Short mmCIF file of C-alpha atoms in Angstrom, two decimals:
data_model
loop_
_atom_site.label_atom_id
_atom_site.label_comp_id
_atom_site.label_asym_id
_atom_site.label_seq_id
_atom_site.Cartn_x
_atom_site.Cartn_y
_atom_site.Cartn_z
CA UNK A 1 134.39 116.50 85.33
CA UNK A 2 136.38 113.28 85.34
CA UNK A 3 137.81 112.54 82.07
CA UNK A 4 139.13 108.88 81.90
CA UNK A 5 141.54 108.04 78.97
CA UNK A 6 144.73 106.51 80.13
CA UNK A 7 148.12 106.91 78.45
CA UNK A 8 149.99 103.88 77.00
CA UNK A 9 153.00 105.56 78.31
CA UNK A 10 151.80 104.88 81.85
CA UNK A 11 150.53 101.56 81.40
CA UNK A 12 153.95 100.45 80.39
CA UNK A 13 155.84 101.41 83.45
CA UNK A 14 153.55 101.22 86.81
CA UNK A 15 150.13 99.61 87.06
CA UNK A 16 149.36 101.79 89.75
CA UNK A 17 150.10 104.86 87.44
CA UNK A 18 146.28 104.10 85.97
CA UNK A 19 145.22 106.17 88.85
CA UNK A 20 146.62 109.30 87.43
CA UNK A 21 147.30 109.62 83.47
CA UNK A 22 146.52 111.61 80.82
CA UNK A 23 142.81 111.39 79.70
CA UNK A 24 141.42 112.77 76.46
CA UNK A 25 137.58 114.27 76.54
CA UNK A 26 135.35 115.82 74.13
CA UNK A 27 132.64 118.47 74.60
CA UNK A 28 129.43 117.75 72.82
CA UNK A 29 128.52 121.08 71.91
CA UNK A 30 125.62 120.54 69.69
CA UNK A 31 123.07 121.05 72.95
CA UNK A 32 123.29 123.72 75.77
CA UNK A 33 124.94 123.01 78.38
CA UNK A 34 127.41 120.56 76.55
CA UNK A 35 127.97 117.12 77.34
CA UNK A 36 131.16 115.30 78.10
CA UNK A 37 131.99 112.48 76.21
CA UNK A 38 135.78 110.55 77.22
CA UNK A 39 136.98 107.13 76.14
CA UNK A 40 139.73 104.60 76.31
CA UNK A 41 142.17 103.67 73.53
CA UNK A 42 143.04 99.88 74.43
CA UNK A 43 141.89 96.94 76.55
CA UNK A 44 144.11 98.24 79.31
CA UNK A 45 142.76 101.62 79.81
CA UNK A 46 139.49 100.31 79.47
CA UNK A 47 139.63 98.37 82.29
CA UNK A 48 140.24 101.18 84.32
CA UNK A 49 137.21 102.76 82.91
CA UNK A 50 134.78 99.93 83.85
CA UNK A 51 136.16 100.22 87.32
CA UNK A 52 135.97 103.78 87.98
CA UNK A 53 132.96 104.51 85.96
CA UNK A 54 130.15 106.68 87.54
CA UNK A 55 126.39 105.45 87.68
CA UNK A 56 125.63 108.97 85.35
CA UNK A 57 127.83 107.43 82.69
CA UNK A 58 126.67 105.55 79.33
CA UNK A 59 128.84 103.23 77.73
CA UNK A 60 129.22 102.77 73.75
CA UNK A 61 130.89 100.08 71.74
CA UNK A 62 130.78 99.12 68.12
CA UNK A 63 128.68 95.77 68.08
CA UNK A 64 130.46 92.62 67.18
CA UNK A 65 133.87 94.75 66.19
CA UNK A 66 136.94 95.81 68.00
CA UNK A 67 136.64 99.47 69.40
CA UNK A 68 137.60 101.92 72.12
CA UNK A 69 135.16 102.00 74.70
CA UNK A 70 133.29 105.41 74.65
CA UNK A 71 131.50 107.09 77.74
CA UNK A 72 129.00 109.93 77.85
CA UNK A 73 128.43 111.54 81.02
CA UNK A 74 124.78 112.21 81.70
CA UNK A 75 123.45 114.99 84.13
CA UNK A 76 122.27 113.87 87.53
CA UNK A 77 118.33 112.71 87.63
CA UNK A 78 118.41 111.68 83.86
CA UNK A 79 118.62 108.26 82.10
CA UNK A 80 119.38 106.76 79.15
CA UNK A 81 116.17 107.66 77.70
CA UNK A 82 116.98 111.37 78.09
CA UNK A 83 120.02 111.31 75.69
CA UNK A 84 119.62 114.17 73.24
CA UNK A 85 119.33 112.62 69.58
CA UNK A 86 122.04 115.19 68.47
CA UNK A 87 124.47 113.61 71.65
CA UNK A 88 123.47 110.31 70.37
CA UNK A 89 124.82 110.72 67.21
CA UNK A 90 128.03 112.27 68.20
CA UNK A 91 128.72 109.28 70.72
CA UNK A 92 127.95 106.86 67.58
CA UNK A 93 130.31 108.84 65.34
CA UNK A 94 133.26 108.73 67.94
CA UNK A 95 133.14 105.21 68.98
CA UNK A 96 132.85 104.36 65.12
CA UNK A 97 135.98 106.23 64.41
CA UNK A 98 137.88 104.72 67.00
CA UNK A 99 137.34 101.38 65.60
CA UNK A 100 140.08 99.68 63.22
CA UNK A 101 137.35 98.13 61.24
CA UNK A 102 134.56 100.25 61.91
CA UNK A 103 135.76 103.23 60.91
CA UNK A 104 136.18 101.87 57.38
CA UNK A 105 132.78 100.29 57.03
CA UNK A 106 129.18 101.53 56.28
CA UNK A 107 126.25 100.44 58.20
CA UNK A 108 127.35 99.12 61.38
CA UNK A 109 125.77 99.10 64.61
CA UNK A 110 126.75 100.37 67.99
CA UNK A 111 125.62 99.22 71.21
CA UNK A 112 124.89 101.52 74.42
CA UNK A 113 123.90 100.80 78.17
CA UNK A 114 124.38 102.32 81.38
CA UNK A 115 127.80 101.69 82.97
CA UNK A 116 125.96 99.90 86.10
CA UNK A 117 124.80 97.26 83.58
CA UNK A 118 128.48 96.76 82.79
CA UNK A 119 129.42 93.13 84.00
CA UNK A 120 133.08 92.07 85.03
CA UNK A 121 134.04 88.71 86.49
CA UNK A 122 137.53 87.24 87.34
CA UNK A 123 137.58 85.05 84.53
CA UNK A 124 137.25 87.97 81.75
CA UNK A 125 140.24 89.10 79.92
CA UNK A 126 141.47 92.61 80.70
CA UNK A 127 139.20 95.11 79.36
CA UNK A 128 136.43 92.68 78.33
CA UNK A 129 132.98 93.09 79.84
CA UNK A 130 129.60 91.53 79.50
CA UNK A 131 126.03 92.57 80.96
CA UNK A 132 123.89 92.18 83.88
CA UNK A 133 120.62 92.50 81.83
CA UNK A 134 120.58 92.34 78.29
CA UNK A 135 117.35 93.88 77.88
CA UNK A 136 119.12 97.12 79.06
CA UNK A 137 121.50 97.05 76.11
CA UNK A 138 120.28 99.36 73.22
CA UNK A 139 121.52 99.48 69.70
CA UNK A 140 121.80 101.96 67.10
CA UNK A 141 122.60 101.84 63.18
CA UNK A 142 125.26 104.15 61.97
CA UNK A 143 125.10 104.46 58.39
CA UNK A 144 128.47 106.09 57.74
CA UNK A 145 131.11 108.35 59.07
CA UNK A 146 130.14 112.11 59.20
CA UNK A 147 133.70 113.86 59.09
CA UNK A 148 132.20 117.19 60.13
CA UNK A 149 131.02 115.81 63.52
CA UNK A 150 134.69 114.16 63.97
CA UNK A 151 136.50 117.24 63.17
CA UNK A 152 134.04 119.45 65.66
CA UNK A 153 134.58 116.86 68.57
CA UNK A 154 138.38 116.37 67.83
CA UNK A 155 138.49 120.32 68.12
CA UNK A 156 137.08 120.06 71.91
CA UNK A 157 139.69 117.43 72.85
CA UNK A 158 141.43 118.23 76.12
CA UNK A 159 143.93 116.36 77.91
CA UNK A 160 143.50 116.11 81.70
CA UNK A 161 145.19 114.08 84.60
CA UNK A 162 142.67 112.77 87.38
CA UNK A 163 143.24 110.53 89.90
CA UNK A 164 140.48 108.28 89.16
CA UNK A 165 140.00 106.62 92.10
CA UNK A 166 139.80 109.99 94.26
CA UNK A 167 137.37 111.53 91.75
CA UNK A 168 134.90 108.44 92.11
CA UNK A 169 135.15 108.64 95.79
CA UNK A 170 134.49 112.12 95.57
CA UNK A 171 131.50 111.80 93.49
CA UNK A 172 130.35 108.95 96.10
CA UNK A 173 130.81 110.96 99.01
CA UNK A 174 128.96 114.20 97.56
CA UNK A 175 126.18 111.70 96.81
CA UNK A 176 126.23 110.18 100.59
CA UNK A 177 126.15 113.82 101.78
CA UNK A 178 122.98 114.70 99.52
CA UNK A 179 121.09 111.68 100.70
CA UNK A 180 122.00 112.12 104.30
CA UNK A 181 120.92 115.67 104.19
CA UNK A 182 117.39 114.60 102.43
CA UNK A 183 116.97 111.65 104.99
CA UNK A 184 117.40 114.36 107.95
CA UNK A 185 115.11 116.88 105.83
CA UNK A 186 112.46 113.96 105.68
CA UNK A 187 112.74 113.03 109.40
CA UNK A 188 112.46 116.64 110.13
CA UNK A 189 109.37 117.00 108.19
CA UNK A 190 107.70 113.94 109.74
CA UNK A 191 108.23 115.21 113.11
CA UNK A 192 106.79 118.75 112.26
CA UNK A 193 103.55 116.51 110.70
CA UNK A 194 103.33 114.42 113.70
CA UNK A 195 103.45 117.61 115.93
CA UNK A 196 100.73 119.27 114.09
CA UNK A 197 98.91 116.23 113.91
CA UNK A 198 98.88 116.12 117.84
CA UNK A 199 98.25 119.85 118.07
CA UNK A 200 94.99 119.13 115.88
CA UNK A 201 94.12 116.03 117.87
CA UNK A 202 94.38 118.18 121.15
CA UNK A 203 92.13 120.86 119.26
CA UNK A 204 89.66 118.75 118.57
CA UNK A 205 89.34 117.13 121.95
CA UNK A 206 89.11 120.67 123.72
CA UNK A 207 86.57 121.70 121.35
CA UNK A 208 84.67 118.44 121.90
CA UNK A 209 84.95 118.97 125.75
CA UNK A 210 84.05 122.89 125.62
CA UNK A 211 80.88 121.89 123.51
CA UNK A 212 79.86 119.03 126.03
CA UNK A 213 80.44 121.66 129.04
CA UNK A 214 77.98 124.15 127.43
CA UNK A 215 75.38 121.45 126.92
CA UNK A 216 75.59 120.42 130.71
CA UNK A 217 75.27 124.21 131.73
CA UNK A 218 72.23 124.78 129.65
CA UNK A 219 70.56 121.80 131.00
CA UNK A 220 71.23 122.82 134.52
CA UNK A 221 70.49 126.41 134.53
CA UNK A 222 67.26 128.20 135.12
CA UNK A 223 64.76 129.68 132.51
CA UNK A 224 64.15 133.64 133.35
CA UNK A 225 60.29 133.22 132.48
CA UNK A 226 59.65 130.94 135.29
CA UNK A 227 60.07 134.07 137.59
CA UNK A 228 57.50 136.13 135.84
#
């Protein structure tokens, strides 16, 4: 699992170091199997999260306030509609806790949307994003901070050093391989179905021919009663 949080130290040295840096990720253990949540700490880190996100990722942000960009990695084949309620609460609590203003406020809103709906254009500031389709952006109200949730999540925090570009390419390569295998299987199935259809057609033609031959033989034959 790729966990994408980039250290300030790497940001200050070499821009290319964004590809390999210290990442913090959290495990949402209120469900089984657990979900992985990861985030960026500032706009420079968020920039690479936007660039190297996965189609399975769901992006969270405090609405109308500055906050970390929190990502939830969903299992393949699931959508934003499939997020368990407990997992959604964990994500909203984490993003609220990582907002300078939001962490001190009650009754805030958190927006979330699939990574694929994030829009980045050349004229945008570092770490800034928009949306391709506003209707795909969901909003949820967060009444207050729940310390028990934050404490539980922080106990699961891990540091990792992934190559973001390589991990994304590996994921995409695996998907291409799966699609290729599915296409080959589909072609094989279609070929077998065509073969079976042809065999059934030949069998019907043969049966029809045999029936016609039998009728001709009966018409041209002799009735044994004629000789009595």
